[in-house]
Tab-separated table of C-alpha atoms in Angstrom:
chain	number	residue	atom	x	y	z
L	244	UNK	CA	0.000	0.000	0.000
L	245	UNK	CA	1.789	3.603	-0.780
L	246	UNK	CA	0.663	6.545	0.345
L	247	UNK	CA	0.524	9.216	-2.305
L	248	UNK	CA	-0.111	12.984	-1.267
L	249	UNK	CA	-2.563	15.238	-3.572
L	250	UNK	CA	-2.528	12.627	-6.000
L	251	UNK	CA	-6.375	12.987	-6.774
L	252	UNK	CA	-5.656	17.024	-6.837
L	253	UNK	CA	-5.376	19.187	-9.315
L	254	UNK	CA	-2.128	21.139	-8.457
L	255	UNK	CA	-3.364	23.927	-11.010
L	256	UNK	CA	-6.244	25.136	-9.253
L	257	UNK	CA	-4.259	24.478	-5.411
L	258	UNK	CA	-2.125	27.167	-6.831
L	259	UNK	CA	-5.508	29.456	-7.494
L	260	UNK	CA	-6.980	29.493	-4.174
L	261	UNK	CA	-7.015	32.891	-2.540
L	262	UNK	CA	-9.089	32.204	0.959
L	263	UNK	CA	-6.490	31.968	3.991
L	264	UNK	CA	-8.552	29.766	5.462
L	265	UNK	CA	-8.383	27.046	2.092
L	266	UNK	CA	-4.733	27.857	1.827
L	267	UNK	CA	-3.799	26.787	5.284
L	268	UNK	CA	-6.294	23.731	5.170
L	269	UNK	CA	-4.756	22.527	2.184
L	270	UNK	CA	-1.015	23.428	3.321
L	271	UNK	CA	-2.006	21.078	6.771
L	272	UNK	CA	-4.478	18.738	5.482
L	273	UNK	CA	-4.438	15.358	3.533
L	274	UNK	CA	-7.646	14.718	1.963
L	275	UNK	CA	-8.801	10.838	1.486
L	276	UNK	CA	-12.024	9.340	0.641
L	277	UNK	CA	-14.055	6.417	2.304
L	278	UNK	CA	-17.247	5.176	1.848
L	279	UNK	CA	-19.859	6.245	3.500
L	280	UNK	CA	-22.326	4.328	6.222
L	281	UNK	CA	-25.076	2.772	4.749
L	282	UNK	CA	-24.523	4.809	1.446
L	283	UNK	CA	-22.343	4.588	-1.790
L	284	UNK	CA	-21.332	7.740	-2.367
L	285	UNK	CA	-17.857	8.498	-0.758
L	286	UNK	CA	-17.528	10.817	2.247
L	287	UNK	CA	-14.042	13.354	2.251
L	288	UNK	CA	-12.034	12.164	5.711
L	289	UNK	CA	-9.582	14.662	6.796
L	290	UNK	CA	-5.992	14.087	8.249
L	291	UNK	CA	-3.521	16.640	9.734
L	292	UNK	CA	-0.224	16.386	7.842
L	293	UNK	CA	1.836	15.724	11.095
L	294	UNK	CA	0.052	12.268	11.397
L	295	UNK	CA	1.292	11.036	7.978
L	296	UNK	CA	4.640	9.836	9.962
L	297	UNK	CA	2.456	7.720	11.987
L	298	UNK	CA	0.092	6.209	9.069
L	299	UNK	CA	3.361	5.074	6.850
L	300	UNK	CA	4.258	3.096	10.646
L	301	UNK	CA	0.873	2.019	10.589
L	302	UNK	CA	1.780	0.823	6.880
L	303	UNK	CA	5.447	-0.582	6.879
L	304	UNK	CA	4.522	-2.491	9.985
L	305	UNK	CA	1.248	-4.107	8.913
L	306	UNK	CA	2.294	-7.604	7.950
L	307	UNK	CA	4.080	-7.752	11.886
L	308	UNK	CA	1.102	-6.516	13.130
L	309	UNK	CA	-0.963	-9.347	12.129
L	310	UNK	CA	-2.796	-7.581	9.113
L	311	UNK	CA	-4.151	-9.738	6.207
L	312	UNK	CA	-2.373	-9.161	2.822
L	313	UNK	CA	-5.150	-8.188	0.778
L	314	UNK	CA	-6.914	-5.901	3.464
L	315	UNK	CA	-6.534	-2.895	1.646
L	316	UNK	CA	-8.302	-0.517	4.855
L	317	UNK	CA	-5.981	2.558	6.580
L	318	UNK	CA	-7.286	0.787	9.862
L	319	UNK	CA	-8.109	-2.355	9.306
L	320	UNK	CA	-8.675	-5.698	11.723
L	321	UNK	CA	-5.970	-7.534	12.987
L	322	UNK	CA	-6.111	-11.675	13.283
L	323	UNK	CA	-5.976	-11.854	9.183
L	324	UNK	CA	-9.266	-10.301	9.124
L	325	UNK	CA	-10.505	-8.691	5.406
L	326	UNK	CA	-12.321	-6.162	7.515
L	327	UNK	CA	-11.897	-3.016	9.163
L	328	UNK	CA	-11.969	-1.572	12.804
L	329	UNK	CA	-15.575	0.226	13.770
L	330	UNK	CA	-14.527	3.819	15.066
L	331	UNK	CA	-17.139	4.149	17.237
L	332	UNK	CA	-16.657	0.567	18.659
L	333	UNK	CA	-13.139	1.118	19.483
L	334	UNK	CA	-13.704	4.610	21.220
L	335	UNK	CA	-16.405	3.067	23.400
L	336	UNK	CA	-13.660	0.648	24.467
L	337	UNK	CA	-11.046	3.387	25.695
L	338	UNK	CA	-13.954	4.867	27.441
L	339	UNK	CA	-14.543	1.926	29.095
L	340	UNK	CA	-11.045	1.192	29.768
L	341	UNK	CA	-10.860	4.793	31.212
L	342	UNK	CA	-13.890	4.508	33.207
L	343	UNK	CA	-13.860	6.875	36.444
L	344	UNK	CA	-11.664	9.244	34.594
L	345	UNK	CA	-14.291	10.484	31.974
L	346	UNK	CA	-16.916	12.719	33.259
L	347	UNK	CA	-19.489	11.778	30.636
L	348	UNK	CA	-18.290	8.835	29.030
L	349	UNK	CA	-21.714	8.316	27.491
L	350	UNK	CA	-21.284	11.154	24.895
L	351	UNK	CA	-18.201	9.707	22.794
L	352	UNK	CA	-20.371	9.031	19.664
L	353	UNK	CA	-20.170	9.951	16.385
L	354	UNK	CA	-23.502	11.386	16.740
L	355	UNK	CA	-22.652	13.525	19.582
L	356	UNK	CA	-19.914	14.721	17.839
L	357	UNK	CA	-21.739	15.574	14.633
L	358	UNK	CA	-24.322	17.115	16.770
L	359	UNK	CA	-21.550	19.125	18.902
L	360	UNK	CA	-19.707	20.385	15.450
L	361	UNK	CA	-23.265	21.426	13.936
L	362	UNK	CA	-24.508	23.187	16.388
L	363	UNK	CA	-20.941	25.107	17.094
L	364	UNK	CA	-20.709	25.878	13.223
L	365	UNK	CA	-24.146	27.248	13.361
L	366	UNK	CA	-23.384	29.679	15.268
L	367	UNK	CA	-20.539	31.243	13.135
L	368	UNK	CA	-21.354	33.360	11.033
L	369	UNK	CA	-20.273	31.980	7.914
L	370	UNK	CA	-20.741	32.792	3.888
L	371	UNK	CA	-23.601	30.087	2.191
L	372	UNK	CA	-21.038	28.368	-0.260
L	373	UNK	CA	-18.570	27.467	2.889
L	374	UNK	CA	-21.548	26.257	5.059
L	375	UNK	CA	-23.091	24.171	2.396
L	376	UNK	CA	-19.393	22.813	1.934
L	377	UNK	CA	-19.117	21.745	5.364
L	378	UNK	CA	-22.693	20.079	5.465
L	379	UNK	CA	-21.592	17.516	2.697
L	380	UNK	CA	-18.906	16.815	4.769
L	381	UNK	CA	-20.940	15.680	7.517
L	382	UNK	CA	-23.516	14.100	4.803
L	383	UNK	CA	-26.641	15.783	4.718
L	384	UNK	CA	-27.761	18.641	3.865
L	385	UNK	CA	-28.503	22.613	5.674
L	386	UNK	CA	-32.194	21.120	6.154
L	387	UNK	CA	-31.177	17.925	7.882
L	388	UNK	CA	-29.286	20.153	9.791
L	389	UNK	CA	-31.965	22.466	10.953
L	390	UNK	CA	-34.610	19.782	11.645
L	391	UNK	CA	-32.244	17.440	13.069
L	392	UNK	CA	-29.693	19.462	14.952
């Protein structure tokens, strides 16, 4: 597996981008594409560039780790599995491991965190095209986002 940077961007219109805000993003950001739940359309995941160190470990040491050959997921299963690790699984498992230390353990969901970011970037006061952005990132839409959150 090889980890290529920007490889799906167009380096032409990087160079165009005015917006401090997009330049910095894309200066500390790696953008990658998985599929979303329960959908086939593919959702844009997010990773600060000082982690890519850590994901070519990850990499280089899968075959020690116990990683089947032809799993081709960033974090996948260990034990030769073809599948990957559920996020939301595994955080619920530090938070049990934790236990007394977390205040309120109960709220480390994806849906709480959705919910948190939503209602936080709701309250900025943001222009339509950079709001809209961030709503397909999340993967639904300003209306979903007013009835739900």
């Amino acid at each position: 597996m090889d980890v290529q940077i920007g490889m799906w961007i167009d380096q032409q219109q990087v160079e165009g981008v005015q917006d401090p805000l997009e330049k910095h993003l894309i200066g500390n950001l790696i953008l990658a594409y998985q599929s979303g739940k329960g959908s086939k359309r593919l959702v844009p995941v997010l990773f600060p560039k000082d982690t890519l160190p850590t994901i070519k470990k990850l990499i280089a040491e899968r075959q020690e780790s116990g990683i089947f050959d032809a799993n081709q997921f960033l974090f996948p299963n260990t034990g030769k599995s073809e599948d990957h690790v559920i996020g939301c699984n595994s955080v619920q498992s530090v938070a049990k491991t934790v236990g007394d230390q977390l205040e309120k353990p109960n709220l480390l969901f994806a849906d709480k965190f959705r919910h948190r970011s939503s209602t936080r970037f709701a309250l900025l006061e943001i222009p339509s095209e950079k709001r809209e952005m961030s709503f397909r990132h999340l993967g639904h839409t300003e209306e979903m986002n007013i009835d739900v959150y």
